[in-house]
PDB file of N, CA and C in Angstrom:
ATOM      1  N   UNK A   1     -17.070   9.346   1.570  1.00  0.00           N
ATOM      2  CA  UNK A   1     -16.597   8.272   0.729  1.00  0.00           C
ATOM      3  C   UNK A   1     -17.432   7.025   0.983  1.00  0.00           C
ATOM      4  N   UNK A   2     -17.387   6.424  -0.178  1.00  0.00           N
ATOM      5  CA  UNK A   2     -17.968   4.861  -0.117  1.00  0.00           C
ATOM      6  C   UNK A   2     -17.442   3.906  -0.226  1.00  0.00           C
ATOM      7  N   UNK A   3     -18.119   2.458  -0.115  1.00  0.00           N
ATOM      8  CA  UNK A   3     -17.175   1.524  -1.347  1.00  0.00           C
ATOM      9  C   UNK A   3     -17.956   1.512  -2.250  1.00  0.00           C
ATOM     10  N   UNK A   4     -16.762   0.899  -3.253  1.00  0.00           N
ATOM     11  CA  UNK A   4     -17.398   0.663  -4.245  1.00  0.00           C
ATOM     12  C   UNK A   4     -18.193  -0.918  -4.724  1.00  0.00           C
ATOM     13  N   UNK A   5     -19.358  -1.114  -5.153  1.00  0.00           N
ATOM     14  CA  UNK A   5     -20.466  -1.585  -5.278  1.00  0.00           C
ATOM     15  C   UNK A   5     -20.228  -2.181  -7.055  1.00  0.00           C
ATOM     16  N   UNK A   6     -19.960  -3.634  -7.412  1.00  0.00           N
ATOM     17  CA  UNK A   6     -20.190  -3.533  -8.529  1.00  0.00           C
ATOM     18  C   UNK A   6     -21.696  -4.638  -8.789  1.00  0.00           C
ATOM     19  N   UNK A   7     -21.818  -3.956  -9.696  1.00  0.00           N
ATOM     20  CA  UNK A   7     -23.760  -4.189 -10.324  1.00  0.00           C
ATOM     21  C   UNK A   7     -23.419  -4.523 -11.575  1.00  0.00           C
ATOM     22  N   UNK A   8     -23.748  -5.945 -11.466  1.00  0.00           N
ATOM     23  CA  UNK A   8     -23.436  -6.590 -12.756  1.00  0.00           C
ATOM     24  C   UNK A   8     -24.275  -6.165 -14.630  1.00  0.00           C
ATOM     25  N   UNK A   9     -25.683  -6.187 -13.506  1.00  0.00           N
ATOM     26  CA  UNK A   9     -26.310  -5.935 -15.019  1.00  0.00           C
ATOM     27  C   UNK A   9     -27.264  -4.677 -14.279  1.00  0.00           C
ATOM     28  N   UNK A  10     -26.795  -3.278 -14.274  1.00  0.00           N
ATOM     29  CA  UNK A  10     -27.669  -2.627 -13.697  1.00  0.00           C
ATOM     30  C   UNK A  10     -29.511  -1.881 -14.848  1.00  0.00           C
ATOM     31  N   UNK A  11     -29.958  -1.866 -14.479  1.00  0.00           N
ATOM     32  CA  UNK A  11     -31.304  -1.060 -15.232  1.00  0.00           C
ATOM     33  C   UNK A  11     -30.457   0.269 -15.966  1.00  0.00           C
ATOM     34  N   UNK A  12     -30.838   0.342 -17.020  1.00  0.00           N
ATOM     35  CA  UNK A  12     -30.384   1.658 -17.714  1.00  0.00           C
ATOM     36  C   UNK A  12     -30.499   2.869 -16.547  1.00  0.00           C
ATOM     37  N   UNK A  13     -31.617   3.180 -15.920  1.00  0.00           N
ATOM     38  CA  UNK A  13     -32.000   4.338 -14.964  1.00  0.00           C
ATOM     39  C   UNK A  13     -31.264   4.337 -14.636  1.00  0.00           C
ATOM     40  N   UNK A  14     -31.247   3.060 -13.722  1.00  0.00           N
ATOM     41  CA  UNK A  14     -29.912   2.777 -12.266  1.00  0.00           C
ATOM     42  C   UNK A  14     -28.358   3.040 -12.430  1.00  0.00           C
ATOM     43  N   UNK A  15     -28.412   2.830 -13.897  1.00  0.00           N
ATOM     44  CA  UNK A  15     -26.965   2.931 -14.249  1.00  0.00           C
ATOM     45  C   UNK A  15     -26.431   4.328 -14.539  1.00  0.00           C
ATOM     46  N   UNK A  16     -27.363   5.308 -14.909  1.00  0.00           N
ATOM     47  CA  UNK A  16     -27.297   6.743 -15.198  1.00  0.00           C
ATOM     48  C   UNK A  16     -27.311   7.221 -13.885  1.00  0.00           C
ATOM     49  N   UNK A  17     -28.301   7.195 -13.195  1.00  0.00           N
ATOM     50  CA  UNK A  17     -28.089   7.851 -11.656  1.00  0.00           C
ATOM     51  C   UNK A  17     -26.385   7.873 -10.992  1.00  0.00           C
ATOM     52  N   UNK A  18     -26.272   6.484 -10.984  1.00  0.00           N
ATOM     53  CA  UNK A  18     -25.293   5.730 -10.271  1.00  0.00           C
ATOM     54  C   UNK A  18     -23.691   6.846 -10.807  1.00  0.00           C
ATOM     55  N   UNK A  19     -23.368   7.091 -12.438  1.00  0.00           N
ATOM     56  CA  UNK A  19     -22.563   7.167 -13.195  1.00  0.00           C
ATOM     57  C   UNK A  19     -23.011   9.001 -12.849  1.00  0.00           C
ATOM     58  N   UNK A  20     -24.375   9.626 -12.969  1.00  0.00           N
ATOM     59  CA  UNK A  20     -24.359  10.851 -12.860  1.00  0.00           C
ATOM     60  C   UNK A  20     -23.761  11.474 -11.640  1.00  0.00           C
ATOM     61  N   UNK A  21     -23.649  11.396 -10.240  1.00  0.00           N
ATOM     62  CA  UNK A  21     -22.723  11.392  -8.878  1.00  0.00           C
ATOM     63  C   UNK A  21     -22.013  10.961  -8.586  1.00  0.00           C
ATOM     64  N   UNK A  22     -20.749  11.603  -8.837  1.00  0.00           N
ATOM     65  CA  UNK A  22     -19.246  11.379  -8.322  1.00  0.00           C
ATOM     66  C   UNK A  22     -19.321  11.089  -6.754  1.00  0.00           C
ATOM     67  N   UNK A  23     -17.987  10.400  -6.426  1.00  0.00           N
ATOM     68  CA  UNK A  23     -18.128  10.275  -5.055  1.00  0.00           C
ATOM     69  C   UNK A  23     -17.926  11.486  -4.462  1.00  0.00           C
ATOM     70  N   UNK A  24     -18.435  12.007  -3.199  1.00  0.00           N
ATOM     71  CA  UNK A  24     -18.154  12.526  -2.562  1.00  0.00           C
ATOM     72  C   UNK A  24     -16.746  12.968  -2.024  1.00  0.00           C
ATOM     73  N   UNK A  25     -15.548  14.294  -2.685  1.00  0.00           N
ATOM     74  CA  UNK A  25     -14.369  13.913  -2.044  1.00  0.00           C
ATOM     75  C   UNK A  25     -13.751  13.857  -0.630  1.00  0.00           C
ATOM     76  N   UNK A  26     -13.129  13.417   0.179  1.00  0.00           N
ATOM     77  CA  UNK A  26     -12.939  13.596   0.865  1.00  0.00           C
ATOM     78  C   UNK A  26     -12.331  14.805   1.891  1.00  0.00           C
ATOM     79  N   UNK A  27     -12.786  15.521   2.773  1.00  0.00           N
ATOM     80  CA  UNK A  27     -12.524  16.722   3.542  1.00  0.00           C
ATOM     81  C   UNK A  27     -10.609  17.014   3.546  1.00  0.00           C
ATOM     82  N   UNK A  28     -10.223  18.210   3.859  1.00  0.00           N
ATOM     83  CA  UNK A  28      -8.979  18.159   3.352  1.00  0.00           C
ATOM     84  C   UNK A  28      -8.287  18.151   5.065  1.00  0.00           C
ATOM     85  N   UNK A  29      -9.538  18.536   5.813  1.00  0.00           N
ATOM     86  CA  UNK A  29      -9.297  18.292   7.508  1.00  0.00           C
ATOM     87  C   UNK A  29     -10.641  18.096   8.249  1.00  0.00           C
ATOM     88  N   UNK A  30     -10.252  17.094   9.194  1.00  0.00           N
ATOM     89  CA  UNK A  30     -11.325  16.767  10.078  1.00  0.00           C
ATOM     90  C   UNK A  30     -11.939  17.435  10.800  1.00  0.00           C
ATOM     91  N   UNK A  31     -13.433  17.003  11.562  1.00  0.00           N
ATOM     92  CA  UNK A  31     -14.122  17.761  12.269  1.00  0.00           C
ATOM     93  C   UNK A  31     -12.894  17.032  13.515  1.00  0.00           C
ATOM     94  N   UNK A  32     -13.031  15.920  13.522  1.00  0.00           N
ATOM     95  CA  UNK A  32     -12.526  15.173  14.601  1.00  0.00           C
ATOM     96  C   UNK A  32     -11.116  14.841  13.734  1.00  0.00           C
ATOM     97  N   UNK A  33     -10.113  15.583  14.069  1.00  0.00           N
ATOM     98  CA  UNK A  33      -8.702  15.248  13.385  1.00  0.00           C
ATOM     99  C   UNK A  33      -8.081  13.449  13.952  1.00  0.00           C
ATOM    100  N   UNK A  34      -8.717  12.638  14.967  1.00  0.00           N
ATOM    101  CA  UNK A  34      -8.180  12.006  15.379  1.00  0.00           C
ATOM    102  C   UNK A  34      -7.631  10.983  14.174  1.00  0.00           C
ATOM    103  N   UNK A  35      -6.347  10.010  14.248  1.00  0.00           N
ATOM    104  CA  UNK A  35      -6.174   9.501  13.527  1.00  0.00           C
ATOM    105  C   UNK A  35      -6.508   7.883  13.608  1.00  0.00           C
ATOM    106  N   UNK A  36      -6.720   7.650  12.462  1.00  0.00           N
ATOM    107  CA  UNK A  36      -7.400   6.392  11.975  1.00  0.00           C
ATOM    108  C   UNK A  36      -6.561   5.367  12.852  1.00  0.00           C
ATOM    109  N   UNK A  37      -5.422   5.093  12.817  1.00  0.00           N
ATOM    110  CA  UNK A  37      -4.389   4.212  13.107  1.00  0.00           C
ATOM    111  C   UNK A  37      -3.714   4.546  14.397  1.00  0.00           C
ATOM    112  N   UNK A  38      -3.370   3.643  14.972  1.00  0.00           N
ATOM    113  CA  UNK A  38      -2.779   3.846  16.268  1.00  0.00           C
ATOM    114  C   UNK A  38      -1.247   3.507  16.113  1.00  0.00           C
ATOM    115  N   UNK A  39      -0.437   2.865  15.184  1.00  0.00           N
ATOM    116  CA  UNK A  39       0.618   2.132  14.699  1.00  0.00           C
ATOM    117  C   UNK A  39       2.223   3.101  14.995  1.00  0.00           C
ATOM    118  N   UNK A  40       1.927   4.369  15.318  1.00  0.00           N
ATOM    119  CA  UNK A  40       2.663   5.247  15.451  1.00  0.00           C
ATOM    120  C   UNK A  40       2.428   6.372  16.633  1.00  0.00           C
ATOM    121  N   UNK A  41       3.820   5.622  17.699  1.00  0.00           N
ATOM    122  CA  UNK A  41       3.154   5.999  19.107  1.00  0.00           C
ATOM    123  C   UNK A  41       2.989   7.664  19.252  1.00  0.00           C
ATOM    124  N   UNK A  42       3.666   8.498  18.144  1.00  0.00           N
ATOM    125  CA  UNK A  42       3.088   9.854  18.784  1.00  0.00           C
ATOM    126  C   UNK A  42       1.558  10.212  18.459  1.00  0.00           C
ATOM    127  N   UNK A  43       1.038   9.347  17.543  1.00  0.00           N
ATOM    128  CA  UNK A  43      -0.165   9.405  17.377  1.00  0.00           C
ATOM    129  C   UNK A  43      -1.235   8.933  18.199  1.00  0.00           C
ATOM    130  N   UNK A  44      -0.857   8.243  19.810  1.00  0.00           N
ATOM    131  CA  UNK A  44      -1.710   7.809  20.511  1.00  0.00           C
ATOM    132  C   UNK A  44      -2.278   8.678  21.342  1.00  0.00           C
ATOM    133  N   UNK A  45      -1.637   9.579  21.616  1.00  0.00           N
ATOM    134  CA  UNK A  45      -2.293  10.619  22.228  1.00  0.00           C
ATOM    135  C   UNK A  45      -3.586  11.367  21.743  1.00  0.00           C
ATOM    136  N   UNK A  46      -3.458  11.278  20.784  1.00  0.00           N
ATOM    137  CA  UNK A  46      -4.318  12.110  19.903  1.00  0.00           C
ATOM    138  C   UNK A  46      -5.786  10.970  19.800  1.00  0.00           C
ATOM    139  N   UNK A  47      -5.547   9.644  19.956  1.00  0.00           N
ATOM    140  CA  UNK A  47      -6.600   8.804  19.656  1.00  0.00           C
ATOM    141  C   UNK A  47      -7.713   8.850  21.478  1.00  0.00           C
ATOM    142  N   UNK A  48      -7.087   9.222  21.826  1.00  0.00           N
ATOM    143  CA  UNK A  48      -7.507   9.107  23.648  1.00  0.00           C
ATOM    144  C   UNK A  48      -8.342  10.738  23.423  1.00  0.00           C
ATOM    145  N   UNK A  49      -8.516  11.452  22.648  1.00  0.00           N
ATOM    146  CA  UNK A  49      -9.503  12.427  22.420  1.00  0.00           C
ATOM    147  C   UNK A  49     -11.095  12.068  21.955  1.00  0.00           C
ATOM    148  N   UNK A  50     -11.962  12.230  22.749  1.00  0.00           N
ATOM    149  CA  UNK A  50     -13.654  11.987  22.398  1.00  0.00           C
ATOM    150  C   UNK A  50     -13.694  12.292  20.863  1.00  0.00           C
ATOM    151  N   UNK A  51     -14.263  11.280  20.257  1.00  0.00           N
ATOM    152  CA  UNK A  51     -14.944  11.658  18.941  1.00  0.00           C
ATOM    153  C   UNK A  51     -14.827  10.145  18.072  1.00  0.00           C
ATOM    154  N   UNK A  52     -15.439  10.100  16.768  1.00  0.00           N
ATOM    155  CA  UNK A  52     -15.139   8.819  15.887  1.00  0.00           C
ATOM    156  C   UNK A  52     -14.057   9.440  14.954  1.00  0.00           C
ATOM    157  N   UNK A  53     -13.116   8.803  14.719  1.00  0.00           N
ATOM    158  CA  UNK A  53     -12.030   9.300  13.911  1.00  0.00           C
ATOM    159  C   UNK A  53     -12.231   9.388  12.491  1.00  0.00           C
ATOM    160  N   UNK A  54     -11.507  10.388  11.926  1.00  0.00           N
ATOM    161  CA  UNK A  54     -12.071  10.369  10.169  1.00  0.00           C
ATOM    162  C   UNK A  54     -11.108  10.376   9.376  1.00  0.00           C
ATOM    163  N   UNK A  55     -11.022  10.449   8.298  1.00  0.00           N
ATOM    164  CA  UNK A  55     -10.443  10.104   7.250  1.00  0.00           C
ATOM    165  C   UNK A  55     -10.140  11.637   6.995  1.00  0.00           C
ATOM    166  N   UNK A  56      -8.794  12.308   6.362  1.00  0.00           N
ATOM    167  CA  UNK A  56      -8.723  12.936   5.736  1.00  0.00           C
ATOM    168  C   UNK A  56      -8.260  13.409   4.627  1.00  0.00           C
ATOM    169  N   UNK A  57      -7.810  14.294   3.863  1.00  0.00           N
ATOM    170  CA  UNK A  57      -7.254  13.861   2.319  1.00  0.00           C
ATOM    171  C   UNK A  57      -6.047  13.910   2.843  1.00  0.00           C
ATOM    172  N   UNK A  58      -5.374  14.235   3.864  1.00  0.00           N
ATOM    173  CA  UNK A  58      -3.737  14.543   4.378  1.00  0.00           C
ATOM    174  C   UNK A  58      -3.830  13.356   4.884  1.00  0.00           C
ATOM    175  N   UNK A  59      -4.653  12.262   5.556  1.00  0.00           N
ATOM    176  CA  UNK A  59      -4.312  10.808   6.169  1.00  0.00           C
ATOM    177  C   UNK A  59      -3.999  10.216   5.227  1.00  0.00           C
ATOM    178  N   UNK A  60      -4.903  10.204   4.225  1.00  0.00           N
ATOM    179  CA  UNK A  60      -4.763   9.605   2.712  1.00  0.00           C
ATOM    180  C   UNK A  60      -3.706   9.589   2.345  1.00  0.00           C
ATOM    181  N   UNK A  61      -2.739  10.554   1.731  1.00  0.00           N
ATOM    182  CA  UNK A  61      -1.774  11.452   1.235  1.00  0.00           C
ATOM    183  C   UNK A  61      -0.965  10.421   2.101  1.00  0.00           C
ATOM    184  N   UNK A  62      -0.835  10.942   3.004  1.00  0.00           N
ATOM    185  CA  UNK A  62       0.234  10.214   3.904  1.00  0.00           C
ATOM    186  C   UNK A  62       0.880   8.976   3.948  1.00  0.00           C
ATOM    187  N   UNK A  63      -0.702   7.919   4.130  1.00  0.00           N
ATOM    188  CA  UNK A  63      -0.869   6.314   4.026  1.00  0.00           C
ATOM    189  C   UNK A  63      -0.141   6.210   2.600  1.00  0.00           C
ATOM    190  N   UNK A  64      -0.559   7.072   1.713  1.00  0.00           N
ATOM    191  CA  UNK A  64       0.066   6.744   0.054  1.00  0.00           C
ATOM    192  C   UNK A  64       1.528   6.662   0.367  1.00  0.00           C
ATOM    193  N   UNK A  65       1.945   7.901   0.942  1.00  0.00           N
ATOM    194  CA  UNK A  65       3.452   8.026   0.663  1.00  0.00           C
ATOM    195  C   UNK A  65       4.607   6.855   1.316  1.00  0.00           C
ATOM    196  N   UNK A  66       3.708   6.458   3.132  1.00  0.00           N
ATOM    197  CA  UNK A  66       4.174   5.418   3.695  1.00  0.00           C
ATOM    198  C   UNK A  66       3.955   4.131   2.503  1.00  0.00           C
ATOM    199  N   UNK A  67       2.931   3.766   1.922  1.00  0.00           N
ATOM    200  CA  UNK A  67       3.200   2.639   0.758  1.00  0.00           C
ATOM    201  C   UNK A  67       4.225   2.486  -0.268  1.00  0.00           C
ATOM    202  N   UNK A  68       4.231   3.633  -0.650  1.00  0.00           N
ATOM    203  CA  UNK A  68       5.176   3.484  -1.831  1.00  0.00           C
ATOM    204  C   UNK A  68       6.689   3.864  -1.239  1.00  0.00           C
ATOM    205  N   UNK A  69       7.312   4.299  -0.029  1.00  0.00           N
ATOM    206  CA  UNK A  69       8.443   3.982   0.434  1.00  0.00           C
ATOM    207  C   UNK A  69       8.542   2.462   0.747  1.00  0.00           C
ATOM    208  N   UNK A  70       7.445   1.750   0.985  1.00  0.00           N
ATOM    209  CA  UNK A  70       7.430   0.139   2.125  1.00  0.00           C
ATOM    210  C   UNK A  70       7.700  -0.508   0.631  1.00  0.00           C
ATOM    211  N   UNK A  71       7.147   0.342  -0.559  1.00  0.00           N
ATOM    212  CA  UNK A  71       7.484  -0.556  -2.070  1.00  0.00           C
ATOM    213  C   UNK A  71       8.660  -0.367  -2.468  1.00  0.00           C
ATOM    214  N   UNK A  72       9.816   0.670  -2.236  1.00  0.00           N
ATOM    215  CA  UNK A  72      10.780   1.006  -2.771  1.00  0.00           C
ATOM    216  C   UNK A  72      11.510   0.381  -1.682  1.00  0.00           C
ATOM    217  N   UNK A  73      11.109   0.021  -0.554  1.00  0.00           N
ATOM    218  CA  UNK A  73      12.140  -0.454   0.482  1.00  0.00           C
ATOM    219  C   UNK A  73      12.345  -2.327  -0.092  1.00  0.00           C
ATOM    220  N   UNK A  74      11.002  -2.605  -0.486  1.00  0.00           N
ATOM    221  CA  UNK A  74      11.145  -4.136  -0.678  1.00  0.00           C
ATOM    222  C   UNK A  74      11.511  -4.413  -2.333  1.00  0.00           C
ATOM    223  N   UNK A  75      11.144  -3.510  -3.215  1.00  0.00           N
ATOM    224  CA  UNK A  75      12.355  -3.641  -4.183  1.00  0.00           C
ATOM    225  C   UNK A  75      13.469  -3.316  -4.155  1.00  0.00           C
ATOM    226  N   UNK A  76      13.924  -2.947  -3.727  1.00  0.00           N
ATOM    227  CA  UNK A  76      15.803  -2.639  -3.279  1.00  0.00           C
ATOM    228  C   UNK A  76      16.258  -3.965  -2.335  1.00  0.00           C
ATOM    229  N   UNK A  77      15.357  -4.703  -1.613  1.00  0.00           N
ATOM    230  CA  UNK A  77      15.466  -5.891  -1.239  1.00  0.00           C
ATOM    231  C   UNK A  77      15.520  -6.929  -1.868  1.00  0.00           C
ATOM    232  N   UNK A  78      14.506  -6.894  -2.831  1.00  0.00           N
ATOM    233  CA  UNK A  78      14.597  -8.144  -3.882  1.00  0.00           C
ATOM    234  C   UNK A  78      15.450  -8.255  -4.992  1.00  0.00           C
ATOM    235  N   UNK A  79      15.862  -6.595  -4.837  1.00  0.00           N
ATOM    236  CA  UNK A  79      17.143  -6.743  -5.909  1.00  0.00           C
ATOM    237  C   UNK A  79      18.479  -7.121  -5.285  1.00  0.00           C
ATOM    238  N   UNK A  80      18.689  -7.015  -3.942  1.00  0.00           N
ATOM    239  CA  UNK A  80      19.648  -7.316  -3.202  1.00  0.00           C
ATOM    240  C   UNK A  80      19.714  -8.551  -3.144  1.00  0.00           C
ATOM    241  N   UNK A  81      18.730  -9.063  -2.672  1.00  0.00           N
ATOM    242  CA  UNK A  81      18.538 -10.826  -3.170  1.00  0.00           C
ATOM    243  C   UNK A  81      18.817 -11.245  -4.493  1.00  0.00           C
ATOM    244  N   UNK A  82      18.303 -10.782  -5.746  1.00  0.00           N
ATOM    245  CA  UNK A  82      18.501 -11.209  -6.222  1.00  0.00           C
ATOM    246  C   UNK A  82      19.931 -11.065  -6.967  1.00  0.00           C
ATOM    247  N   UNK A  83      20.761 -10.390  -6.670  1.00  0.00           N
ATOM    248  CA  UNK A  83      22.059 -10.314  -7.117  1.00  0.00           C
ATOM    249  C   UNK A  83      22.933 -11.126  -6.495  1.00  0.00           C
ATOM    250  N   UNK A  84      22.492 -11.337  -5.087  1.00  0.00           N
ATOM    251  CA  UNK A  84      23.541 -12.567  -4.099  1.00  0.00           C
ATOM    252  C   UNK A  84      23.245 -13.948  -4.759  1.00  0.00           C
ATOM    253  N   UNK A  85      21.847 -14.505  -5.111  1.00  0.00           N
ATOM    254  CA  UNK A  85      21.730 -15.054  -6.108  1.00  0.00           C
ATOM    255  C   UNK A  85      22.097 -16.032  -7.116  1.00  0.00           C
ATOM    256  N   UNK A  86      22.313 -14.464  -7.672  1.00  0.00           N
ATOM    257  CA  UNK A  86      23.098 -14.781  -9.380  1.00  0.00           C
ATOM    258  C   UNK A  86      24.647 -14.714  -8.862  1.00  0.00           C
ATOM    259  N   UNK A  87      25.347 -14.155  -7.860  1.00  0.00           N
ATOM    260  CA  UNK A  87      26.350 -14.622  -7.107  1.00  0.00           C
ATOM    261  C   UNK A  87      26.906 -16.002  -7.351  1.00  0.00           C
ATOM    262  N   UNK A  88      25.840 -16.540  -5.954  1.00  0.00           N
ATOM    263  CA  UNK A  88      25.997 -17.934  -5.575  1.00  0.00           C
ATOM    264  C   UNK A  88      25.647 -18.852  -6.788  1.00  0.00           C
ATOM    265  N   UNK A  89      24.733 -18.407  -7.990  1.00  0.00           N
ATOM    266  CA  UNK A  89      24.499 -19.801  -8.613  1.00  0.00           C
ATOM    267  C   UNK A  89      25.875 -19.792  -9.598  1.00  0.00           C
ATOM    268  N   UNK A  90      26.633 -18.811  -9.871  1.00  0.00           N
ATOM    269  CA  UNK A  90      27.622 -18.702 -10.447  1.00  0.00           C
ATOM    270  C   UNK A  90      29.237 -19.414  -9.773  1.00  0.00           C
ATOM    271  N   UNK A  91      28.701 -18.903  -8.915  1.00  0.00           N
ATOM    272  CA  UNK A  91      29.758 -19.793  -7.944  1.00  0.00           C
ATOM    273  C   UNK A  91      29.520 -21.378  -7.810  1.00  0.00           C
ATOM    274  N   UNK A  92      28.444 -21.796  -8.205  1.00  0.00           N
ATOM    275  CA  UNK A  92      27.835 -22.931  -8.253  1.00  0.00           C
ATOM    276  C   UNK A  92      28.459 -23.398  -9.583  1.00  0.00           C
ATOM    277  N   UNK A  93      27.956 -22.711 -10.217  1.00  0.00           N
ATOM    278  CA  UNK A  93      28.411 -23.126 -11.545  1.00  0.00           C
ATOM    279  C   UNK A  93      30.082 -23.249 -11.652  1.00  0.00           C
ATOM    280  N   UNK A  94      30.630 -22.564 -11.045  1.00  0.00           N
ATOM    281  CA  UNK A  94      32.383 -22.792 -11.311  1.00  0.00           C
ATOM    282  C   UNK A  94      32.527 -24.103 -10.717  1.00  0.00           C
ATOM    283  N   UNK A  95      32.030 -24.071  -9.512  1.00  0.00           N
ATOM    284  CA  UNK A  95      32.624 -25.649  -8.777  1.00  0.00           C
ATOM    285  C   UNK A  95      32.008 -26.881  -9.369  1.00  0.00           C
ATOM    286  N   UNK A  96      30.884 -26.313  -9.677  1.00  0.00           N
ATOM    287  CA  UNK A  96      30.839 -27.162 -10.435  1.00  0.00           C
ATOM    288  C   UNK A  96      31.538 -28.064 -11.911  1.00  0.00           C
ATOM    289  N   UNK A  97      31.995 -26.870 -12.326  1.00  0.00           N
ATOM    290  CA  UNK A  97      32.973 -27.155 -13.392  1.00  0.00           C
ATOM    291  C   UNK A  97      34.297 -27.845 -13.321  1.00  0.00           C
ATOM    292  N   UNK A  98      34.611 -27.085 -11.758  1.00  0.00           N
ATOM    293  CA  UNK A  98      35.875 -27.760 -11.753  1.00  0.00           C
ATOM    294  C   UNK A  98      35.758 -28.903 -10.875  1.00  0.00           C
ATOM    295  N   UNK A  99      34.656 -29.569  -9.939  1.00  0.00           N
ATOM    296  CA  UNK A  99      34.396 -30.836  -9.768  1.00  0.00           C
ATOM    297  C   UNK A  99      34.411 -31.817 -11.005  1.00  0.00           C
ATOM    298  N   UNK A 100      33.615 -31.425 -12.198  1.00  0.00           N
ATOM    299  CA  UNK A 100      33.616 -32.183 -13.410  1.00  0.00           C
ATOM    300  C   UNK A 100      35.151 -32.317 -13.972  1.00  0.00           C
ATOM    301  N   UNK A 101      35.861 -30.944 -14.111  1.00  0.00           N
ATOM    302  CA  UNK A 101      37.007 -31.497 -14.636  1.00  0.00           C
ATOM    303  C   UNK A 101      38.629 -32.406 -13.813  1.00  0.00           C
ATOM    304  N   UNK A 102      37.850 -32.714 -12.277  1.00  0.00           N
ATOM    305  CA  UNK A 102      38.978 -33.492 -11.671  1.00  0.00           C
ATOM    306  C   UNK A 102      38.442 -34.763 -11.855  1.00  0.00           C
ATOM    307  N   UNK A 103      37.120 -34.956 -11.831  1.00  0.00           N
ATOM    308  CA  UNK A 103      36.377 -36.144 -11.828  1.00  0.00           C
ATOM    309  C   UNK A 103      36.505 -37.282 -12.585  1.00  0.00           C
TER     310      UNK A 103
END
């Protein structure tokens, strides 16, 4: 894998080469399985093994699935917020009303 490189105004050639080779995909398991991240202590063991650690399409996979739970965890949050909210500004709004009508 690479990054990606953007080329504003590339040469016609350059731009055919570039567009003719897909990236390279990534291996579906490592030579060196070690993992990228240390963030998860049963995984430290495994980082204390000789080698440079690699990327694999199952690390990938993985990192995806941990994202989009950390996204479903913080929208179910912001909806929790935002319903206490519309709660309180409602409750706002009554006392308020009935401050105005003793006033």
């Amino acid at each position: 894998q690479y990054d990606e490189i953007v080329f504003t105004d590339p040469f016609q050639s350059f731009l055919t080469l570039l567009t003719a080779h897909p990236p390279t995909p990534l291996p579906r398991t490592g030579k060196n399985p070690t993992p990228f991240h240390t963030s998860y202590p049963a995984s430290l063991e495994e980082t204390r093994k000789p080698g440079v650690p690699e990327f694999t399409s199952a690390m990938e996979k993985d990192e995806g699935e941990r994202l989009e739970e950390a996204k479903e965890k913080i929208i179910k949050e912001q909806d929790k917020w935002k319903g206490i909210l519309l709660d309180r500004e409602k409750e706002l709004e009554r006392l308020q009303k009935l401050l105005a009508a003793r006033g």
